[in-house]
Coordinates of C-alpha atoms and ligand atoms in Angstrom, one line a residue:
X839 CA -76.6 90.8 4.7
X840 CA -76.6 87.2 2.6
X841 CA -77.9 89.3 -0.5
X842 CA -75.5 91.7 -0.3
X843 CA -72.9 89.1 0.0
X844 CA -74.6 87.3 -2.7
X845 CA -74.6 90.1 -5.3
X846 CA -71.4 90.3 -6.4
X847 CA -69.0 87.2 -7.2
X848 CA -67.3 88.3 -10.2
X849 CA -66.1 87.2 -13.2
X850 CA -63.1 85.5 -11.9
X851 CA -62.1 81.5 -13.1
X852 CA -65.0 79.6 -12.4
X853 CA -65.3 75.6 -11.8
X854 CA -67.8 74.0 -14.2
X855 CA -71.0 74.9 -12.8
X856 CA -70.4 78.5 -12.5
X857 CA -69.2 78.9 -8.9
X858 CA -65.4 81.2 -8.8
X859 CA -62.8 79.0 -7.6
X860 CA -61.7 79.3 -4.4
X861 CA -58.4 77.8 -2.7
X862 CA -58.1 76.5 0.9
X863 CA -55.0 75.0 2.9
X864 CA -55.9 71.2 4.0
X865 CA -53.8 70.3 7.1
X866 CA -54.5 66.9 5.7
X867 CA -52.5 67.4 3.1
X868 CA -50.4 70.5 3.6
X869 CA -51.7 71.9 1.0
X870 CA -53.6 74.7 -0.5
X871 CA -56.2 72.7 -2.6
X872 CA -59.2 73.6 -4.8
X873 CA -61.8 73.8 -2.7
X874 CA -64.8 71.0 -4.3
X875 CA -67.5 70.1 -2.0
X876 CA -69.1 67.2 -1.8
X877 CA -72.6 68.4 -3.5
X878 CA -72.4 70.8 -5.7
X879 CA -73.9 74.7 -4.2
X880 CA -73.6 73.4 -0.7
X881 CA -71.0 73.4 1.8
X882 CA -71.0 71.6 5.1
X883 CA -68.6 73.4 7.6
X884 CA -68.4 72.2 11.4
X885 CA -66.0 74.4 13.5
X886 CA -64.9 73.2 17.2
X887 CA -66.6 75.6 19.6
X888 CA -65.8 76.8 23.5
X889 CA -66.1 75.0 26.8
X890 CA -68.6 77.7 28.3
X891 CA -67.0 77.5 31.5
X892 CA -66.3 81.1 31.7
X893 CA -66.3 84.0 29.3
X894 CA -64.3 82.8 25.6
X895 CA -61.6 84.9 25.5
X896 CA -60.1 87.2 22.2
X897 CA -57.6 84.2 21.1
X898 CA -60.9 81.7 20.9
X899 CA -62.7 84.2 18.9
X900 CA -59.8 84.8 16.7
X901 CA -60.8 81.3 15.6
X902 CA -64.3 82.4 15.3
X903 CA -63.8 85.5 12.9
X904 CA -61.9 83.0 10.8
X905 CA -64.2 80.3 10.2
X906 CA -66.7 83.4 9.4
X907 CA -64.4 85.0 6.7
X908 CA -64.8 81.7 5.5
X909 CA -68.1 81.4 5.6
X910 CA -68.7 84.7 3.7
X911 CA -65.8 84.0 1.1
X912 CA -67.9 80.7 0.3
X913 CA -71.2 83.0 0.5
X914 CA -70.3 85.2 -1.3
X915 CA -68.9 83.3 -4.1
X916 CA -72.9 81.5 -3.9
X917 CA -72.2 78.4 -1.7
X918 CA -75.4 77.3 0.8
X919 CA -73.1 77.0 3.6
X920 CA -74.8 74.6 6.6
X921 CA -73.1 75.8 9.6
X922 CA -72.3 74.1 13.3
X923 CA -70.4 75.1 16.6
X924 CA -71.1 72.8 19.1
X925 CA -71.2 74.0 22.8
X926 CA -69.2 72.4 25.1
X927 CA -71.5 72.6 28.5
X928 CA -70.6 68.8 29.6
X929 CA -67.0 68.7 32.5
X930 CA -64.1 68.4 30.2
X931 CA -60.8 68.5 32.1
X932 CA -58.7 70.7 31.9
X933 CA -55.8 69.4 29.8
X934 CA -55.9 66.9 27.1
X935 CA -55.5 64.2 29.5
X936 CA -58.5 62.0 30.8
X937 CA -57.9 62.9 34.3
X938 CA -57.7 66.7 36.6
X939 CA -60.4 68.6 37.2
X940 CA -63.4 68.9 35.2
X941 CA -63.9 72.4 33.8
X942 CA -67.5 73.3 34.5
X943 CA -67.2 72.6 38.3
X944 CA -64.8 74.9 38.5
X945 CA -67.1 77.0 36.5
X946 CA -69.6 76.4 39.2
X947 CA -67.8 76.6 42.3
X948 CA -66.6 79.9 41.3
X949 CA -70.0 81.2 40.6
X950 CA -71.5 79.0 43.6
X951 CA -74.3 77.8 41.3
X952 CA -74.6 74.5 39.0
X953 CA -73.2 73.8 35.8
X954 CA -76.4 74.1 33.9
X955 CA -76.6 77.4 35.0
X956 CA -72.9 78.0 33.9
X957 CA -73.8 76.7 30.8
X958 CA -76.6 79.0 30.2
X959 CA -74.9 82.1 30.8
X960 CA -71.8 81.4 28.9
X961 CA -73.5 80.1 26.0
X962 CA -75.5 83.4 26.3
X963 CA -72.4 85.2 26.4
X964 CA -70.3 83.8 24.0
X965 CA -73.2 84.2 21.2
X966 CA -73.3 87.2 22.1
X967 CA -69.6 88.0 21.5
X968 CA -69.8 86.6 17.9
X969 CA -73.4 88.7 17.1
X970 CA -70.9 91.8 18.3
X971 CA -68.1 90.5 15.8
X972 CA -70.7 90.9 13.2
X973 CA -71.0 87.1 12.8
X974 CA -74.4 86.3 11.7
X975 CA -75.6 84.0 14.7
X976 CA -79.1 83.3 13.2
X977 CA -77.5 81.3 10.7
X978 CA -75.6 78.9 12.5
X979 CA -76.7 75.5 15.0
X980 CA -75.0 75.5 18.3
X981 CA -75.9 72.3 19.6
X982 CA -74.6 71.5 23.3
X983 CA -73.2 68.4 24.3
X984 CA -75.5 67.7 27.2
X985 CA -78.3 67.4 24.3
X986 CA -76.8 64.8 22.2
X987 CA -75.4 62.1 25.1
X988 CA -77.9 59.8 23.5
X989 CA -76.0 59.9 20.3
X990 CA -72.5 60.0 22.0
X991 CA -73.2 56.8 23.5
X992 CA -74.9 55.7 20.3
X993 CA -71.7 56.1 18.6
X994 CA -69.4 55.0 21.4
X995 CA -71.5 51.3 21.2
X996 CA -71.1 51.3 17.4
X997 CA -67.3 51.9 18.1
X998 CA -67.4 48.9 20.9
X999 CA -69.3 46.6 18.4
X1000 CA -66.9 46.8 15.6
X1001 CA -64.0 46.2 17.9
X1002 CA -62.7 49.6 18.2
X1003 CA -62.7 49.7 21.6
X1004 CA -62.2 48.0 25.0
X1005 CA -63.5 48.8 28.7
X1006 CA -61.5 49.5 31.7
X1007 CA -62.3 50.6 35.2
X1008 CA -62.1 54.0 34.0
X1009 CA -64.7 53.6 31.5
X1010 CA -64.5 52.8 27.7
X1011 CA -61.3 53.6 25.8
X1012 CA -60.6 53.5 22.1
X1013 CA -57.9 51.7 21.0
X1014 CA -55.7 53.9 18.8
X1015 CA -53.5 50.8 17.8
X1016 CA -56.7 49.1 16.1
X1017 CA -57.0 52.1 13.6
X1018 CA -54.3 52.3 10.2
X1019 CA -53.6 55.6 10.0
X1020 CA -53.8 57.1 13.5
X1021 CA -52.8 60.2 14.0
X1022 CA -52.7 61.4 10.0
X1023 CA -53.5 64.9 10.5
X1024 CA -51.0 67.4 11.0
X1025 CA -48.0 64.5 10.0
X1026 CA -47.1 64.1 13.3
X1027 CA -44.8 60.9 14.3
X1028 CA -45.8 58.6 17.0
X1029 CA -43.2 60.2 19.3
X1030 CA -44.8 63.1 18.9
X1031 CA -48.6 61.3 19.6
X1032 CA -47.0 59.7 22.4
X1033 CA -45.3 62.6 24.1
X1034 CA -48.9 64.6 22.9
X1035 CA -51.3 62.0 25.1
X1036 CA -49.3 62.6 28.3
X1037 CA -49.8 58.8 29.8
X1038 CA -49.9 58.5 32.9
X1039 CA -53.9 57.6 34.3
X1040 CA -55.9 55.4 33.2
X1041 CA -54.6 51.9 34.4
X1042 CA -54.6 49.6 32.1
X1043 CA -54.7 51.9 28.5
X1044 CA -53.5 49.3 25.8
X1045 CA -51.9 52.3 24.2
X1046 CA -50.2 55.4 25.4
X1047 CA -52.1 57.5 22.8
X1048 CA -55.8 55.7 23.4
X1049 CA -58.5 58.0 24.6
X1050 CA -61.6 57.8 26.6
X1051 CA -65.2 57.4 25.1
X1052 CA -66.7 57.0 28.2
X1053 CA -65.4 57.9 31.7
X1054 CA -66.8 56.3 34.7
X1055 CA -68.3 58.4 36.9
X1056 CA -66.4 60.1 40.0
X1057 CA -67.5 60.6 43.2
X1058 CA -67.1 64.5 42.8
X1059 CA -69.0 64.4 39.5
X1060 CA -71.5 67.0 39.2
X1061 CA -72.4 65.8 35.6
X1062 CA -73.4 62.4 34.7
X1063 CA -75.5 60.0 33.2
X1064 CA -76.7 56.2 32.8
X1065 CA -74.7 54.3 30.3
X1066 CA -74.3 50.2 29.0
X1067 CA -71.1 51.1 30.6
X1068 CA -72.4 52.5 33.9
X1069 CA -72.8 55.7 35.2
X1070 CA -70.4 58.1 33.5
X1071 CA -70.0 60.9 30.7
X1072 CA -68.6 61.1 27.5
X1073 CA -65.2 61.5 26.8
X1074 CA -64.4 64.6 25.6
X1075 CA -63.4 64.4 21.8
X1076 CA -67.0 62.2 21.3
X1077 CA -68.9 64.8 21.0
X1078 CA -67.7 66.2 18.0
X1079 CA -67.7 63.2 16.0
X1080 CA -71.4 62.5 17.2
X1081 CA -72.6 66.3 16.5
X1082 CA -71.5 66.8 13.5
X1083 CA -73.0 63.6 12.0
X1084 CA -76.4 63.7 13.1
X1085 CA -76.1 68.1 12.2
X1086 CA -74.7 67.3 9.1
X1087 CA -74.2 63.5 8.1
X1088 CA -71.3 60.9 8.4
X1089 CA -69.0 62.6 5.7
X1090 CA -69.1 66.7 6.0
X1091 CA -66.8 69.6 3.5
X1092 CA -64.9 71.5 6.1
X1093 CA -64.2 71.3 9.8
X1094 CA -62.3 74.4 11.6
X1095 CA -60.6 75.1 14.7
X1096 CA -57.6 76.2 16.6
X1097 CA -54.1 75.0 15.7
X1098 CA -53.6 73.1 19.4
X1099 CA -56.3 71.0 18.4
X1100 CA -54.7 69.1 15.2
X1101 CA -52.5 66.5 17.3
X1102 CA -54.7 65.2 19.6
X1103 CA -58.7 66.2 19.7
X1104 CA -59.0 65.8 16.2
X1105 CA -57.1 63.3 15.3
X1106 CA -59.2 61.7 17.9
X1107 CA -62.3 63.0 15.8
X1108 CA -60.9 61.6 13.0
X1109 CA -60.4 57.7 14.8
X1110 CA -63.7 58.1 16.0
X1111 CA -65.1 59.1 13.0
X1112 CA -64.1 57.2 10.2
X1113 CA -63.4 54.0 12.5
X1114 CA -67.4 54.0 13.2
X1115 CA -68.7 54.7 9.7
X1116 CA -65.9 53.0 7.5
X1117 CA -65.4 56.0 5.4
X1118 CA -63.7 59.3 5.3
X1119 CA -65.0 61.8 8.0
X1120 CA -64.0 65.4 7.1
X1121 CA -62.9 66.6 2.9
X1122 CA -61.2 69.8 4.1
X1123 CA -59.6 70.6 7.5
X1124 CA -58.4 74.0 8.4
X1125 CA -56.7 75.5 11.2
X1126 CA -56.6 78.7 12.7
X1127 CA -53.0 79.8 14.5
X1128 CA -52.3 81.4 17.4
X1129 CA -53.3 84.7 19.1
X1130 CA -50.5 85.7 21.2
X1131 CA -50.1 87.7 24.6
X1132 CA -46.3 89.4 24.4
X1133 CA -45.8 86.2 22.8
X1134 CA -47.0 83.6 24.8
X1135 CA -50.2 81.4 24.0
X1136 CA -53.5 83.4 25.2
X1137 CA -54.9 80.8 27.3
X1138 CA -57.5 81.0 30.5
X1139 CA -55.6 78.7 32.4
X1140 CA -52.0 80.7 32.1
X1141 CA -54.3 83.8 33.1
X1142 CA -53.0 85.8 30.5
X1143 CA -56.3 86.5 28.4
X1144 CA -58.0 89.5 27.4
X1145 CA -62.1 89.5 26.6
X1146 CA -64.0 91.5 24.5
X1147 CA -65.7 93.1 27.0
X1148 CA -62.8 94.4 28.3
X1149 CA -62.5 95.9 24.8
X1150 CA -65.8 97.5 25.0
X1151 CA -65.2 98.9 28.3
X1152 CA -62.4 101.0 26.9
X1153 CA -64.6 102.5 23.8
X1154 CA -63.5 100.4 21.4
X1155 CA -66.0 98.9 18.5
X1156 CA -66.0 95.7 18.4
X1157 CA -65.4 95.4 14.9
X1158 CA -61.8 97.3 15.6
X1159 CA -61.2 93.7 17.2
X1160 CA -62.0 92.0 13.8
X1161 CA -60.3 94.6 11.5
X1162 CA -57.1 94.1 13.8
X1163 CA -57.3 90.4 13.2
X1164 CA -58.2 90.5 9.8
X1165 CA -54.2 92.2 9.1
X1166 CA -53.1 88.8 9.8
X1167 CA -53.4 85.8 7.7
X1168 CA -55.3 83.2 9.6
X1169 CA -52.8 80.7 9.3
X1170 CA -50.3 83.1 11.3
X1171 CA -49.2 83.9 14.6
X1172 CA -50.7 87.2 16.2
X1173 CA -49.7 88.8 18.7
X1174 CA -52.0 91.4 20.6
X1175 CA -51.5 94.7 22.2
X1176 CA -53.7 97.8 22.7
X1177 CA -51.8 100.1 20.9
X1178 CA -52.4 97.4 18.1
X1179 CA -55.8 97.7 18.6
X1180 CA -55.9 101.6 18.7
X1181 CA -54.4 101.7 15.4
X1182 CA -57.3 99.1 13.9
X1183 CA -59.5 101.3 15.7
X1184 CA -58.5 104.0 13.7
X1185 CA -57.7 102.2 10.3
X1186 CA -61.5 101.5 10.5
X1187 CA -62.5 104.8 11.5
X1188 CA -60.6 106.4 8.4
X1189 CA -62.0 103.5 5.9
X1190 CA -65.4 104.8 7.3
X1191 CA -65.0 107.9 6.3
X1192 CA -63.5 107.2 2.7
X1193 CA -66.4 105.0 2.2
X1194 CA -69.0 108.0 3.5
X1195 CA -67.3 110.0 1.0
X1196 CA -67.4 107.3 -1.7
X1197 CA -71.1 107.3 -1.1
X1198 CA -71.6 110.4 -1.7
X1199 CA -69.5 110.6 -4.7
X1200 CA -70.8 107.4 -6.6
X1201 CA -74.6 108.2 -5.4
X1202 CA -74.1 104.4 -3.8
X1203 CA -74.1 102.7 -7.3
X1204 CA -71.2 100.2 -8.2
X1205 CA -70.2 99.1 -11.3
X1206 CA -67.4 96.4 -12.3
X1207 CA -63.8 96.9 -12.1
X1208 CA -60.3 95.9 -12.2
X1209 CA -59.8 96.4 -8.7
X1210 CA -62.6 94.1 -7.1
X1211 CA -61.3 91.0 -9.4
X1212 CA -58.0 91.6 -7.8
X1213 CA -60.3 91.9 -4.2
X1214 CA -61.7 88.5 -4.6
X1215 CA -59.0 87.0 -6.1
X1216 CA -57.1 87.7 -3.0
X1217 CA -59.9 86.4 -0.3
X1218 CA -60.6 83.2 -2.5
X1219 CA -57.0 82.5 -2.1
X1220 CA -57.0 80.8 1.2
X1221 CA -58.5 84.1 2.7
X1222 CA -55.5 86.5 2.1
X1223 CA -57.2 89.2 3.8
X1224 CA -54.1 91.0 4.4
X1225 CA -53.3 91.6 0.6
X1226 CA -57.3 92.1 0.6
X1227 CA -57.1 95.0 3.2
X1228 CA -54.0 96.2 1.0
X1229 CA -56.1 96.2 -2.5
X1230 CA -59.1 97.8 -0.9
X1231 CA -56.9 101.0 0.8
X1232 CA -54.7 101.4 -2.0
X1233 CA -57.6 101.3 -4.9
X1234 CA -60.0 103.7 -2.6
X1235 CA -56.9 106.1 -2.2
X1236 CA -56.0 105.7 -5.7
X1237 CA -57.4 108.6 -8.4
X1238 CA -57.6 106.0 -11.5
X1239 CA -60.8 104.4 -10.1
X1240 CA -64.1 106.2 -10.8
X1241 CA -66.5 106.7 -7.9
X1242 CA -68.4 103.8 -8.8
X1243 CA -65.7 101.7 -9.1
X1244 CA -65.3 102.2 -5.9
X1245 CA -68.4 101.5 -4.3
X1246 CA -68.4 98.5 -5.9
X1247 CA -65.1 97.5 -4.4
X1248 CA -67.1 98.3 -0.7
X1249 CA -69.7 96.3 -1.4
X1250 CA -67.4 93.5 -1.4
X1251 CA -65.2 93.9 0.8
X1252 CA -68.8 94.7 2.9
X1253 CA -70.0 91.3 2.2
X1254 CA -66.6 89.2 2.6
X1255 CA -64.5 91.2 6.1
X1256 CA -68.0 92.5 7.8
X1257 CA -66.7 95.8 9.0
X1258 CA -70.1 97.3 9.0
X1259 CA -68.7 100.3 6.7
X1260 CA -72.1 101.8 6.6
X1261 CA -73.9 101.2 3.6
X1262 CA -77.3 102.4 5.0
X1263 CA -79.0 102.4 1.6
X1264 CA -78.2 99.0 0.8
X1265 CA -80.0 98.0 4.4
X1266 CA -82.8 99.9 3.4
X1267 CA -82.4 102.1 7.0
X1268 CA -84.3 105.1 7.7
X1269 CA -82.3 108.5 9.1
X1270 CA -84.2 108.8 12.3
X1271 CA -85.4 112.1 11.8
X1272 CA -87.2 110.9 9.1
X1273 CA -89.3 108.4 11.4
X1274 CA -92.3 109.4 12.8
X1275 CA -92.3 111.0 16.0
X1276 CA -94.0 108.0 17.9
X1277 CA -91.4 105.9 16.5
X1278 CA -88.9 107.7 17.6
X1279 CA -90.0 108.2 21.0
X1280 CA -90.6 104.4 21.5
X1281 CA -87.0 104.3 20.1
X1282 CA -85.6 106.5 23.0
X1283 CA -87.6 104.5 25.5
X1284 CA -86.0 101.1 24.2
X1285 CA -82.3 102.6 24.2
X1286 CA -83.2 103.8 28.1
X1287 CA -84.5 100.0 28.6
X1288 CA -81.2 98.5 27.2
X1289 CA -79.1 101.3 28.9
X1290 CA -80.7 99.5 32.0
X1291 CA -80.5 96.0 31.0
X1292 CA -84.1 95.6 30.8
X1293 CA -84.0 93.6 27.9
X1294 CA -87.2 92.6 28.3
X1295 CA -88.9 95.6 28.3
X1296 CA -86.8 96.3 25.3
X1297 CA -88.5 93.4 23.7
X1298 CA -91.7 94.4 24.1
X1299 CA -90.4 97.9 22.8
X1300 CA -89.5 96.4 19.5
X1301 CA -92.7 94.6 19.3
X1302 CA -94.4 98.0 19.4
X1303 CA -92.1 99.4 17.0
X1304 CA -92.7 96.8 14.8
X1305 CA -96.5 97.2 14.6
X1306 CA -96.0 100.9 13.8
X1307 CA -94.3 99.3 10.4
X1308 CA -90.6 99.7 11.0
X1309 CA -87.7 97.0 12.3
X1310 CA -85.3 97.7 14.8
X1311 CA -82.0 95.9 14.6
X1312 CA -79.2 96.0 17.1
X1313 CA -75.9 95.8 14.9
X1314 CA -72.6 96.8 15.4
X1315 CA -72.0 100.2 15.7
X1316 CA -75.4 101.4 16.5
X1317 CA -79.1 100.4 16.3
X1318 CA -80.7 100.4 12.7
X1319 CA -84.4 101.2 11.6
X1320 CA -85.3 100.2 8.6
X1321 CA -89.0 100.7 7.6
X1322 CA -91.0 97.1 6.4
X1323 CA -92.3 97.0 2.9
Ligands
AMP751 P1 -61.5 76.0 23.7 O1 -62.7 76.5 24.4 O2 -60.2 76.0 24.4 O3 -61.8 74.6 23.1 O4 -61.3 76.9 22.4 C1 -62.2 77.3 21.4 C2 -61.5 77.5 20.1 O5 -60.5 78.5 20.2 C3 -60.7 76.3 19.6 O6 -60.9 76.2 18.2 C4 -59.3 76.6 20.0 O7 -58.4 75.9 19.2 C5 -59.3 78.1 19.8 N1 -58.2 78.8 20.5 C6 -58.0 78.6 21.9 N2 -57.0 79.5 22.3 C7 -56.7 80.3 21.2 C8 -55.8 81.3 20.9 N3 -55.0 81.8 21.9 N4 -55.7 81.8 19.6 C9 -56.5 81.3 18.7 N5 -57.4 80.3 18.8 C10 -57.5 79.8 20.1
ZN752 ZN1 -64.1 69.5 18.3

């Protein structure tokens, strides 16, 4: 997949040492900017992950699929990209507030088992989900936050030493009113940060807005560990701050997320952050908008969500899920419904068969053209992947492109939306009646194994497959073989 992604990047205007340009909105500024990184080649991208509580649902993975167009945009165009979701598997309430119920005792009450184990199987779950999104999962860190409470508390002292925060009964608190600049991202006034924290707990908070960096432990606490401030856990915008600098170091190119977390989370991030190292945290932020249910907010706790799961159940591929979002522009408001998703279904189903066709017709080479400088133009302008998904229909319809052309113009839109538009040369797959017949019968066995959810078995499967000289791969779509060299 990266070489694919990495063969074509065009002849379009280039910065000065030969990477295309690419433009991305900044919520710290409002602006689309010229995206520079901080070393040159490398990007350093950090995107908030889920609570695995329970199953992430298709709004969170909207904000997923985003931060991987991303990725491949920056891929693509030849960028290292050094890439982190944290896992939240420590009990974060359930509102922004730094009181109510924690979320992974719920988690564990409903499955009458312990939040470790919660952890585990949403974790499982949820990387699964993005491998199914054709998100490449091998590439990325997902640290959990029960890993790093050393460093959490590391950085909560450092925050405590410079005078950044103060204790309470409830635990540790950092004091918003000690930090110029509070509450810079997204523009919002302190009305609006006010009205955002929600007071009320917490006696004795200096400041409306201040948040927890430590809370003391409750007697129902499931979760918690030895601190310089007793026994407690970490407050639940710490472990960002604390991941993403020992992953990727104090000052880091982009950071993603959902749109409901600019006001308060990571503005929090962002106090935390820069309070504790003196200098800026994060070059580049970018936010992800809504997906919508009949047009309210897709959230687990209004019950209104929809998982992918469900989607598979019905027959759909998962990748219908990520062509459907892909219509929108990230930054905008979508709103789902299945006979949305039966017509991305079938959008990707036709551009399936145009590119089988195209195959044939251009023998699978590509050659330059017009049409894939107008491609890339489009995704390296703040991801424009509607306009992108207009170019790419439109010029594979169109009769003034030759063949060629054309493939070219799949390759990349191959390496930057992940459709899995079935380019089995360019994986170097085998048709399976080519294999040899004891591969293919260990090949039956395995898809009877997984059928059963023997996965294990289906391990040891591949492992034999493997010593007969040919890879098995489990991609969207289908399973591949592809024979090793
Ligand atoms: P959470 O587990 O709630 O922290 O969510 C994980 C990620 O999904 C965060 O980046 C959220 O901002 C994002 N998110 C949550 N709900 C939605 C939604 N309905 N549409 C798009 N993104 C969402
Ligand atoms: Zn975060």
């Amino acid at each position: 997949m990266s070489l694919l992604r990495r063969l074509f990047s065009g002849s379009s205007p280039k910065n000065a040492r030969g990477t295309p340009q690419i433009f991305l909105t900044n919520t710290l500024t409002s602006k689309k900017e010229l995206f520079v990184p901080l070393k040159p080649g490398k990007t350093l991208l950090y995107s908030c992950g889920p609570t695995v509580y329970g199953p992430a649902h298709i709004g969170n993975l909207r904000s997923y699929v985003f931060s991987d167009t991303l990725v491949r945009v920056l891929e693509a165009a030849g960028y290292r990209v050094q890439r982190v979701i944290n896992i939240t598997d420590v009990g974060h309430l359930v509102s922004d507030e730094d009181d109510g119920e924690d979320k992974m005792a719920i988690g564990a009450a409903r499955e009458h088992t312990s939040p470790a184990a919660i952890a585990d199987r949403y974790t499982k779950r949820f990387v699964d989900d993005l491998h199914a999104l054709n998100i490449d999962t091998e590439e990325i860190r997902f640290p959990r936050a029960t890993q790093y409470i050393r460093e959490q508390i590391a950085l909560a002292q450092t925050l405590e030493q410079k005078g950044f925060a103060y204790r309470i009964a409830d635990g540790l608190y950092f004091d918003t009113g000690k930090f110029p600049g509070y509450g810079k991202l997204g523009n919002f006034s302190s009305a609006d940060l006010e009205a955002g924290a929600r007071v009320a707990v917490a006696h004795g908070k200096r400041h409306p807005t201040d948040f927890a960096l430590w809370r003391a432990a409750k007697l129902h606490d499931l979760q918690q560990w030895d601190s310089p401030w007793g026994k407690g856990n970490p407050g639940w915008h710490l472990e960002c701050s604390a991941m993403s600098r020992s992953l990727l170091g104090t000052e880091i190119d982009i950071h993603t997320g959902g749109e409901d977390h600019i006001q308060v989370h990571h503005n929090n991030e962002i106090a935390q952050s820069e309070a504790a190292s003196g200098r800026r945290f994060v070059r580049y932020w970018m936010h992800n908008a809504f997906l919508t249910m009949n047009g309210e907010k897709a959230s687990k706790s209004l019950g209104n969500v929809v998982y992918l799961s469900d989607i598979t159940e019905k027959g759909f591929d998962p990748l219908a899920l990520r062509y459907f979002y892909l219509q929108a522009h990230y930054r905008t408001p979508l709103s789902f419904s299945w006979a949305a998703l039966e017509a991305a279904q079938s959008a990707l189903d036709t551009l399936r068969r145009i590119t089988a066709d195209i195959g044939a017709e251009s023998n699978r080479k590509s050659t330059h053209s017009e049409a894939r400088e107008r491609f890339l133009a489009a995704m390296r302008d703040d991801l424009a992947t509607p306009q992108a998904l207009s170019i790419l229909w439109e010029s594979l319809r169109s009769e003034e492109y030759h063949p060629r052309e054309k493939w070219g113009l799949i390759l990349d839109a191959e390496a930057h939306l992940g459709l899995a538009l079935d380019i089995p040369n360019a994986y170097g797959v085998v048709a399976l009646e080519d294999a040899p017949e004891r591969v293919r019968a260990l090949l039956r066995e395995r898809e009877a194994a997984r059928a059963e959810k023997d996965y294990a078995r289906a391990d040891n499967l591949r492992a034999e497959i493997a010593a007969e000289g040919f890879t098995v791969e489990d991609r969207p779509g289908g399973t591949e073989l592809s024979k090793n060299s």
